[in-house]
Amino acid sequence: MEQRPLWSGADAAPAKAPTTRGSRAVRTSGVKSRRELSEPAAAATVRAEVSTPVLASIAVGRPVRGEFTYTLPDELAGRLEPGQRVLVPFGRGTALGFYLGPASPPTGEKVRLKAVQRVLEDSPSLPKDLIALLRFAAVHYRYPLGEVIRGALPPGLSKAVEEKEARPDVQHFAVALVNEVPPELSRAPAQSAALAYLLAVGGSAPLEEVAHAIPGARETLKKLATRGFARLEEKTVEASVKEGLIQGRPDHLTPEQDAAGVVLRAALDAATFQPFLLHGVTGSGKTEVYLRAAEHALSLGKGSLILVPEIALTPQLVGRFRSRFGAEVAVLHSALKDRERLFHWQALRRGDVKIAVGVRSAVFAPVDNLGLIVVDEEHDPSFKQEEKLRYQARDLAVVRGKQAGAVVVLGSATPALETLENVKRGRYQLLELKHRVDDRPMPTIELVDLRVERPREGVVTEEAPILSPPLLAAMAETIGRGQQVILFLNRRGHSTVLLCEVCGLSLKCSECDVCLTHHRSQNRVVCHYCGLAMPVPEQCLECTGPMLKLGIGTERVEAEVLERIPTARVARLDRDSASSAERLTEMLASFARRELDVLVGTQMVAKGHDFPGVTLVCVVMADTSLSIPDFRAAERTFHLLTQVSGRAGRGKDPGRVLVQTYNPDAEPVRRVLAHDFDGFANQELEWRKALAYPPYSRMAAVRLEGEHPEQTASVARSLGNLVSRHMPPASAGVRMLGPALAPISRIRGKTRWQLLLKGPTHTALAPLLARLEAALVDVPSTVKVVIDVDPGAML
Ligand code: ADP
Ligand code: ZN
């Protein structure tokens, strides 16, 4: 059949008939026949005659959709278990395959099937419940199953090689033996630099890290060791838990913790799927509820999976699990080395280690005999993966719990509206912690109207200040009492906009549709989307007019604090200053040890930190995230403000929050001031319902990125036409938004378009997505199109 190219507005290309593409493996299921996935034909074995080969359904670790049928050689027949890795012929070579179960004989065209060549391991890499989860993910997020499986496995198992036993990694550390750089090193600059580095990072660091910072440091450190200024040692790698963060087991639970615990224990005893929302205000002791539940699961011989947004930002939670369960915990973070990843995978699969604490990808961790899944800070956007398999780990955690018959606890002080709606519909049971531990009061939250409390008044500086008089007074007072302050602003850099005073042109990235941010410490302007950096222009590039530095970032706030309160010990926590996980942990630990008075930072300071010394939290500007063109902007603002406020007053002293804003009437700001989560949620839910946004609809985004603006636009339009032509009747409630240029219309020189689909259910969207997916084969390679089911950020 002749197919005209799609981008010229031709008829849609039908889904291609399954082909073998050079391999004589036959696709047992493809885009159109998902049903087969759930029931690998057991009939095949029944019907098999003596001469008929035994057929196996295999997912191939290549970017091809569906499952493939292979024959099993005699020595393998009846010996394979689902989840075992095998080597199969594919195309002109071989490929890694995953045995999924018996297959039914292919119908239609007569083909000679190829045989599985070899088994790569004695026992399956993938436990059964994980196969079910990965199959669900492949179907739901429309991603090739073999790639889904490969992506979930540790590197040691995702290649077509035999499985090897992994040993824990040994890391080399340098430890300083002196407290300052001794004078006799003044003539050895390399040695003094290496030692100074060690001292600066708290006295000890991995050799690798020092060598990365100071070239040649390995040799230098050896010299320092022979001179007695440092010691080199080997340590078995464990996720770093810094001293001072480890905590004991509280003797008494609060009544609310206790009540939640009773319900969770009963659920664990019942050993069936039961999802819960643990809605606990900040500082209510949610972690202790997780810990007790995991203890109970362990006493029943069951494993637990704890998902957190980011390990480096939650060392306290990890520390609590570590100090409670010791070696029973595998900590899975993104900075693990290949060997460590494999080591943990094997230990969990064997059941040697029963608890996994990890980031979103840990939703695929092979925890044996899974009894409990916890998703902490379940509202956090980082649970959504924004590349390859675009999954939402919180959603998959619930699916996994259902498949494994496990108890699922989603915990947050600010649950996502999607989760809240599931409670309202009776799908999830609600557990509430309405009070802080020890009946500590919630912080008082006060508004500072920047239109009234002008930071500029009476100040003569080149740059417009942003800290208002009441804020500065509160800071000085708090520091004076020996307590600590957190300053939050969700933008990094010094100035976020450079604008010509004469022609009004703002300095934009040449590759992206965004303004360049001035980073004063680097003395450069930087693009936060593509990383492009250049010297700060002295004058407008168009008209040579003088440049105004507008828009405030954390770097400028830090400078202003130092200028206005010179005695304060200030540090900044953002992606620029916390460039490595070690650095980040060290900064948080140093703040916890009260070596700092003020921590200025982006949303990184708003996470679940528990610093008892913090009694004042200042939101430098509450408006920054309100204007983002995303239907979740208000929700996100509300979450951030509530979360960061929750860092105040967690110790014995009460907390105070000051929120600076130019928009005191904005809904999220008003509701945060009133501690009114329910009010905010109800209002926002009404709005979502009126506009049929999630949770009252399901969405899928089709995202396009192309080198040529016209071609990309034309592909976007023809995909739009395709959807329009196949739109179900209006009664089905499916709607299309766009196609339109994405809010950020260009990144890295690529033009971006998007098309959004909304429907009452996933089932309602599925036929359209299948058509789109089939049509993608004909899109020119210069335009990249991905389907993003349940999209997160709308930018
Ligand atoms: P959340 O995650 O709900 O904001 P955390 O779990 O961080 O709160 O707990 C807040 C603080 O209270 C932590 O320092 C924790 O160790 C402490 N804590 C929790 N439960 C208890 C308890 N029952 N008795 C005393 N302290 C507790
Ligand atoms: Zn850029």
PDB file of N, CA, C and O in Angstrom, residues 419-471:
ATOM      1  N   THR A 419      -4.332  12.239  44.507  1.00  0.00           N
ATOM      2  CA  THR A 419      -4.405  11.305  45.626  1.00  0.00           C
ATOM      3  C   THR A 419      -5.614  11.615  46.503  1.00  0.00           C
ATOM      4  O   THR A 419      -6.337  10.715  46.934  1.00  0.00           O
ATOM      5  N   LEU A 420      -5.830  12.900  46.720  1.00  0.00           N
ATOM      6  CA  LEU A 420      -6.964  13.328  47.534  1.00  0.00           C
ATOM      7  C   LEU A 420      -8.278  12.849  46.932  1.00  0.00           C
ATOM      8  O   LEU A 420      -9.187  12.383  47.631  1.00  0.00           O
ATOM      9  N   GLU A 421      -8.375  12.959  45.621  1.00  0.00           N
ATOM     10  CA  GLU A 421      -9.597  12.536  44.943  1.00  0.00           C
ATOM     11  C   GLU A 421      -9.797  11.020  45.111  1.00  0.00           C
ATOM     12  O   GLU A 421     -10.917  10.550  45.266  1.00  0.00           O
ATOM     13  N   ASN A 422      -8.698  10.276  45.104  1.00  0.00           N
ATOM     14  CA  ASN A 422      -8.818   8.830  45.326  1.00  0.00           C
ATOM     15  C   ASN A 422      -9.340   8.520  46.728  1.00  0.00           C
ATOM     16  O   ASN A 422     -10.012   7.514  46.928  1.00  0.00           O
ATOM     17  N   VAL A 423      -9.010   9.383  47.686  1.00  0.00           N
ATOM     18  CA  VAL A 423      -9.561   9.218  49.035  1.00  0.00           C
ATOM     19  C   VAL A 423     -11.061   9.511  49.003  1.00  0.00           C
ATOM     20  O   VAL A 423     -11.877   8.751  49.518  1.00  0.00           O
ATOM     21  N   LYS A 424     -11.418  10.626  48.341  1.00  0.00           N
ATOM     22  CA  LYS A 424     -12.835  11.014  48.280  1.00  0.00           C
ATOM     23  C   LYS A 424     -13.681   9.933  47.626  1.00  0.00           C
ATOM     24  O   LYS A 424     -14.837   9.749  47.975  1.00  0.00           O
ATOM     25  N   ARG A 425     -13.107   9.264  46.651  1.00  0.00           N
ATOM     26  CA  ARG A 425     -13.873   8.216  45.972  1.00  0.00           C
ATOM     27  C   ARG A 425     -13.828   6.885  46.710  1.00  0.00           C
ATOM     28  O   ARG A 425     -14.307   5.874  46.211  1.00  0.00           O
ATOM     29  N   GLY A 426     -13.182   6.891  47.864  1.00  0.00           N
ATOM     30  CA  GLY A 426     -13.159   5.674  48.670  1.00  0.00           C
ATOM     31  C   GLY A 426     -12.151   4.633  48.210  1.00  0.00           C
ATOM     32  O   GLY A 426     -12.173   3.491  48.662  1.00  0.00           O
ATOM     33  N   ARG A 427     -11.250   5.024  47.317  1.00  0.00           N
ATOM     34  CA  ARG A 427     -10.254   4.054  46.851  1.00  0.00           C
ATOM     35  C   ARG A 427      -9.107   3.903  47.842  1.00  0.00           C
ATOM     36  O   ARG A 427      -8.545   2.825  47.976  1.00  0.00           O
ATOM     37  N   TYR A 428      -8.727   5.014  48.449  1.00  0.00           N
ATOM     38  CA  TYR A 428      -7.663   4.981  49.448  1.00  0.00           C
ATOM     39  C   TYR A 428      -8.268   5.318  50.802  1.00  0.00           C
ATOM     40  O   TYR A 428      -9.143   6.176  50.891  1.00  0.00           O
ATOM     41  N   GLN A 429      -7.746   4.672  51.832  1.00  0.00           N
ATOM     42  CA  GLN A 429      -8.209   4.989  53.179  1.00  0.00           C
ATOM     43  C   GLN A 429      -7.350   6.121  53.753  1.00  0.00           C
ATOM     44  O   GLN A 429      -6.127   6.130  53.575  1.00  0.00           O
ATOM     45  N   LEU A 430      -7.987   7.052  54.449  1.00  0.00           N
ATOM     46  CA  LEU A 430      -7.282   8.222  54.980  1.00  0.00           C
ATOM     47  C   LEU A 430      -6.816   7.993  56.412  1.00  0.00           C
ATOM     48  O   LEU A 430      -7.592   7.585  57.276  1.00  0.00           O
ATOM     49  N   LEU A 431      -5.536   8.253  56.649  1.00  0.00           N
ATOM     50  CA  LEU A 431      -4.998   8.264  58.014  1.00  0.00           C
ATOM     51  C   LEU A 431      -4.498   9.677  58.250  1.00  0.00           C
ATOM     52  O   LEU A 431      -3.751  10.206  57.434  1.00  0.00           O
ATOM     53  N   GLU A 432      -4.904  10.292  59.349  1.00  0.00           N
ATOM     54  CA  GLU A 432      -4.519  11.684  59.548  1.00  0.00           C
ATOM     55  C   GLU A 432      -3.666  11.900  60.795  1.00  0.00           C
ATOM     56  O   GLU A 432      -3.923  11.304  61.839  1.00  0.00           O
ATOM     57  N   LEU A 433      -2.669  12.739  60.656  1.00  0.00           N
ATOM     58  CA  LEU A 433      -1.917  13.238  61.804  1.00  0.00           C
ATOM     59  C   LEU A 433      -2.100  14.753  61.770  1.00  0.00           C
ATOM     60  O   LEU A 433      -1.482  15.436  60.961  1.00  0.00           O
ATOM     61  N   LYS A 434      -2.995  15.240  62.613  1.00  0.00           N
ATOM     62  CA  LYS A 434      -3.330  16.660  62.530  1.00  0.00           C
ATOM     63  C   LYS A 434      -2.479  17.523  63.446  1.00  0.00           C
ATOM     64  O   LYS A 434      -2.570  18.741  63.407  1.00  0.00           O
ATOM     65  N   HIS A 435      -1.732  16.871  64.325  1.00  0.00           N
ATOM     66  CA  HIS A 435      -0.948  17.641  65.297  1.00  0.00           C
ATOM     67  C   HIS A 435       0.523  17.289  65.179  1.00  0.00           C
ATOM     68  O   HIS A 435       0.875  16.174  64.830  1.00  0.00           O
ATOM     69  N   ARG A 436       1.330  18.258  65.541  1.00  0.00           N
ATOM     70  CA  ARG A 436       2.761  18.005  65.556  1.00  0.00           C
ATOM     71  C   ARG A 436       3.114  17.151  66.772  1.00  0.00           C
ATOM     72  O   ARG A 436       2.357  17.101  67.749  1.00  0.00           O
ATOM     73  N   VAL A 437       4.271  16.508  66.685  1.00  0.00           N
ATOM     74  CA  VAL A 437       4.790  15.712  67.790  1.00  0.00           C
ATOM     75  C   VAL A 437       4.892  16.576  69.046  1.00  0.00           C
ATOM     76  O   VAL A 437       5.245  17.760  68.959  1.00  0.00           O
ATOM     77  N   ASP A 438       4.596  16.024  70.197  1.00  0.00           N
ATOM     78  CA  ASP A 438       4.669  16.737  71.484  1.00  0.00           C
ATOM     79  C   ASP A 438       3.759  17.957  71.526  1.00  0.00           C
ATOM     80  O   ASP A 438       4.021  18.906  72.266  1.00  0.00           O
ATOM     81  N   ASP A 439       2.716  17.952  70.699  1.00  0.00           N
ATOM     82  CA  ASP A 439       1.791  19.084  70.639  1.00  0.00           C
ATOM     83  C   ASP A 439       2.473  20.420  70.391  1.00  0.00           C
ATOM     84  O   ASP A 439       2.017  21.474  70.843  1.00  0.00           O
ATOM     85  N   ARG A 440       3.590  20.354  69.660  1.00  0.00           N
ATOM     86  CA  ARG A 440       4.244  21.612  69.299  1.00  0.00           C
ATOM     87  C   ARG A 440       3.313  22.368  68.367  1.00  0.00           C
ATOM     88  O   ARG A 440       2.655  21.782  67.512  1.00  0.00           O
ATOM     89  N   PRO A 441       3.254  23.718  68.514  1.00  0.00           N
ATOM     90  CA  PRO A 441       2.321  24.466  67.668  1.00  0.00           C
ATOM     91  C   PRO A 441       2.803  24.529  66.221  1.00  0.00           C
ATOM     92  O   PRO A 441       4.004  24.437  65.949  1.00  0.00           O
ATOM     93  N   MET A 442       1.866  24.690  65.315  1.00  0.00           N
ATOM     94  CA  MET A 442       2.225  24.969  63.931  1.00  0.00           C
ATOM     95  C   MET A 442       2.818  26.375  63.923  1.00  0.00           C
ATOM     96  O   MET A 442       2.505  27.190  64.798  1.00  0.00           O
ATOM     97  N   PRO A 443       3.680  26.680  62.966  1.00  0.00           N
ATOM     98  CA  PRO A 443       4.275  28.028  62.963  1.00  0.00           C
ATOM     99  C   PRO A 443       3.216  29.081  62.653  1.00  0.00           C
ATOM    100  O   PRO A 443       2.236  28.795  61.967  1.00  0.00           O
ATOM    101  N   THR A 444       3.420  30.289  63.146  1.00  0.00           N
ATOM    102  CA  THR A 444       2.531  31.378  62.730  1.00  0.00           C
ATOM    103  C   THR A 444       3.021  31.871  61.377  1.00  0.00           C
ATOM    104  O   THR A 444       4.231  31.956  61.148  1.00  0.00           O
ATOM    105  N   ILE A 445       2.106  32.143  60.486  1.00  0.00           N
ATOM    106  CA  ILE A 445       2.500  32.600  59.156  1.00  0.00           C
ATOM    107  C   ILE A 445       1.982  34.014  58.937  1.00  0.00           C
ATOM    108  O   ILE A 445       0.799  34.278  59.093  1.00  0.00           O
ATOM    109  N   GLU A 446       2.891  34.936  58.623  1.00  0.00           N
ATOM    110  CA  GLU A 446       2.504  36.338  58.443  1.00  0.00           C
ATOM    111  C   GLU A 446       2.869  36.804  57.052  1.00  0.00           C
ATOM    112  O   GLU A 446       3.846  36.365  56.472  1.00  0.00           O
ATOM    113  N   LEU A 447       2.057  37.722  56.581  1.00  0.00           N
ATOM    114  CA  LEU A 447       2.262  38.263  55.255  1.00  0.00           C
ATOM    115  C   LEU A 447       3.094  39.539  55.309  1.00  0.00           C
ATOM    116  O   LEU A 447       2.892  40.363  56.185  1.00  0.00           O
ATOM    117  N   VAL A 448       4.018  39.676  54.386  1.00  0.00           N
ATOM    118  CA  VAL A 448       4.713  40.946  54.228  1.00  0.00           C
ATOM    119  C   VAL A 448       4.383  41.448  52.829  1.00  0.00           C
ATOM    120  O   VAL A 448       4.851  40.888  51.836  1.00  0.00           O
ATOM    121  N   ASP A 449       3.533  42.478  52.755  1.00  0.00           N
ATOM    122  CA  ASP A 449       3.106  43.007  51.465  1.00  0.00           C
ATOM    123  C   ASP A 449       4.221  43.906  50.918  1.00  0.00           C
ATOM    124  O   ASP A 449       4.462  44.993  51.436  1.00  0.00           O
ATOM    125  N   LEU A 450       4.863  43.438  49.880  1.00  0.00           N
ATOM    126  CA  LEU A 450       6.015  44.183  49.358  1.00  0.00           C
ATOM    127  C   LEU A 450       5.624  45.533  48.760  1.00  0.00           C
ATOM    128  O   LEU A 450       6.464  46.411  48.586  1.00  0.00           O
ATOM    129  N   ARG A 451       4.330  45.702  48.467  1.00  0.00           N
ATOM    130  CA  ARG A 451       3.897  46.988  47.925  1.00  0.00           C
ATOM    131  C   ARG A 451       3.888  48.046  49.027  1.00  0.00           C
ATOM    132  O   ARG A 451       3.970  49.235  48.766  1.00  0.00           O
ATOM    133  N   VAL A 452       3.785  47.567  50.266  1.00  0.00           N
ATOM    134  CA  VAL A 452       3.771  48.478  51.413  1.00  0.00           C
ATOM    135  C   VAL A 452       5.153  48.546  52.059  1.00  0.00           C
ATOM    136  O   VAL A 452       5.712  49.622  52.277  1.00  0.00           O
ATOM    137  N   GLU A 453       5.697  47.385  52.361  1.00  0.00           N
ATOM    138  CA  GLU A 453       6.995  47.308  53.046  1.00  0.00           C
ATOM    139  C   GLU A 453       8.112  47.349  52.022  1.00  0.00           C
ATOM    140  O   GLU A 453       8.741  46.347  51.731  1.00  0.00           O
ATOM    141  N   ARG A 454       8.336  48.519  51.456  1.00  0.00           N
ATOM    142  CA  ARG A 454       9.261  48.545  50.326  1.00  0.00           C
ATOM    143  C   ARG A 454      10.702  48.318  50.740  1.00  0.00           C
ATOM    144  O   ARG A 454      11.254  49.114  51.516  1.00  0.00           O
ATOM    145  N   PRO A 455      11.312  47.274  50.201  1.00  0.00           N
ATOM    146  CA  PRO A 455      12.704  46.996  50.557  1.00  0.00           C
ATOM    147  C   PRO A 455      13.649  48.114  50.139  1.00  0.00           C
ATOM    148  O   PRO A 455      14.681  48.315  50.752  1.00  0.00           O
ATOM    149  N   ARG A 456      13.268  48.885  49.089  1.00  0.00           N
ATOM    150  CA  ARG A 456      14.183  49.917  48.573  1.00  0.00           C
ATOM    151  C   ARG A 456      14.279  51.133  49.482  1.00  0.00           C
ATOM    152  O   ARG A 456      15.277  51.829  49.461  1.00  0.00           O
ATOM    153  N   GLU A 457      13.191  51.394  50.187  1.00  0.00           N
ATOM    154  CA  GLU A 457      13.094  52.634  50.940  1.00  0.00           C
ATOM    155  C   GLU A 457      14.348  52.932  51.766  1.00  0.00           C
ATOM    156  O   GLU A 457      14.767  52.129  52.596  1.00  0.00           O
ATOM    157  N   GLY A 458      14.903  54.088  51.542  1.00  0.00           N
ATOM    158  CA  GLY A 458      16.034  54.539  52.343  1.00  0.00           C
ATOM    159  C   GLY A 458      17.340  53.820  52.055  1.00  0.00           C
ATOM    160  O   GLY A 458      18.342  54.070  52.702  1.00  0.00           O
ATOM    161  N   VAL A 459      17.334  52.913  51.086  1.00  0.00           N
ATOM    162  CA  VAL A 459      18.561  52.176  50.798  1.00  0.00           C
ATOM    163  C   VAL A 459      19.118  52.689  49.477  1.00  0.00           C
ATOM    164  O   VAL A 459      18.396  52.792  48.491  1.00  0.00           O
ATOM    165  N   VAL A 460      20.380  53.032  49.471  1.00  0.00           N
ATOM    166  CA  VAL A 460      20.980  53.475  48.220  1.00  0.00           C
ATOM    167  C   VAL A 460      22.012  52.451  47.777  1.00  0.00           C
ATOM    168  O   VAL A 460      23.128  52.415  48.260  1.00  0.00           O
ATOM    169  N   THR A 461      21.590  51.564  46.908  1.00  0.00           N
ATOM    170  CA  THR A 461      22.550  50.622  46.334  1.00  0.00           C
ATOM    171  C   THR A 461      22.261  50.530  44.859  1.00  0.00           C
ATOM    172  O   THR A 461      21.211  50.945  44.386  1.00  0.00           O
ATOM    173  N   GLU A 462      23.181  49.962  44.147  1.00  0.00           N
ATOM    174  CA  GLU A 462      23.038  49.851  42.709  1.00  0.00           C
ATOM    175  C   GLU A 462      21.922  48.851  42.373  1.00  0.00           C
ATOM    176  O   GLU A 462      21.126  49.049  41.478  1.00  0.00           O
ATOM    177  N   GLU A 463      21.877  47.766  43.143  1.00  0.00           N
ATOM    178  CA  GLU A 463      20.880  46.744  42.877  1.00  0.00           C
ATOM    179  C   GLU A 463      19.704  46.879  43.839  1.00  0.00           C
ATOM    180  O   GLU A 463      19.890  47.101  45.021  1.00  0.00           O
ATOM    181  N   ALA A 464      18.521  46.724  43.284  1.00  0.00           N
ATOM    182  CA  ALA A 464      17.330  46.852  44.113  1.00  0.00           C
ATOM    183  C   ALA A 464      17.327  45.760  45.164  1.00  0.00           C
ATOM    184  O   ALA A 464      17.407  44.583  44.844  1.00  0.00           O
ATOM    185  N   PRO A 465      17.241  46.127  46.447  1.00  0.00           N
ATOM    186  CA  PRO A 465      17.216  45.104  47.484  1.00  0.00           C
ATOM    187  C   PRO A 465      15.853  44.418  47.525  1.00  0.00           C
ATOM    188  O   PRO A 465      14.878  44.949  46.992  1.00  0.00           O
ATOM    189  N   ILE A 466      15.786  43.280  48.152  1.00  0.00           N
ATOM    190  CA  ILE A 466      14.547  42.520  48.187  1.00  0.00           C
ATOM    191  C   ILE A 466      14.120  42.179  49.610  1.00  0.00           C
ATOM    192  O   ILE A 466      12.995  41.785  49.841  1.00  0.00           O
ATOM    193  N   LEU A 467      15.034  42.319  50.573  1.00  0.00           N
ATOM    194  CA  LEU A 467      14.670  41.965  51.936  1.00  0.00           C
ATOM    195  C   LEU A 467      14.047  43.179  52.623  1.00  0.00           C
ATOM    196  O   LEU A 467      14.703  44.208  52.803  1.00  0.00           O
ATOM    197  N   SER A 468      12.776  43.060  52.998  1.00  0.00           N
ATOM    198  CA  SER A 468      12.044  44.180  53.579  1.00  0.00           C
ATOM    199  C   SER A 468      12.463  44.403  55.033  1.00  0.00           C
ATOM    200  O   SER A 468      12.984  43.486  55.672  1.00  0.00           O
ATOM    201  N   PRO A 469      12.196  45.609  55.546  1.00  0.00           N
ATOM    202  CA  PRO A 469      12.571  45.896  56.940  1.00  0.00           C
ATOM    203  C   PRO A 469      12.026  44.871  57.951  1.00  0.00           C
ATOM    204  O   PRO A 469      12.796  44.407  58.800  1.00  0.00           O
ATOM    205  N   PRO A 470      10.737  44.490  57.895  1.00  0.00           N
ATOM    206  CA  PRO A 470      10.269  43.512  58.901  1.00  0.00           C
ATOM    207  C   PRO A 470      11.022  42.186  58.820  1.00  0.00           C
ATOM    208  O   PRO A 470      11.306  41.544  59.842  1.00  0.00           O
ATOM    209  N   LEU A 471      11.369  41.795  57.609  1.00  0.00           N
ATOM    210  CA  LEU A 471      12.076  40.533  57.424  1.00  0.00           C
ATOM    211  C   LEU A 471      13.476  40.602  58.029  1.00  0.00           C
ATOM    212  O   LEU A 471      13.915  39.695  58.749  1.00  0.00           O
TER     213      LEU A 471
END
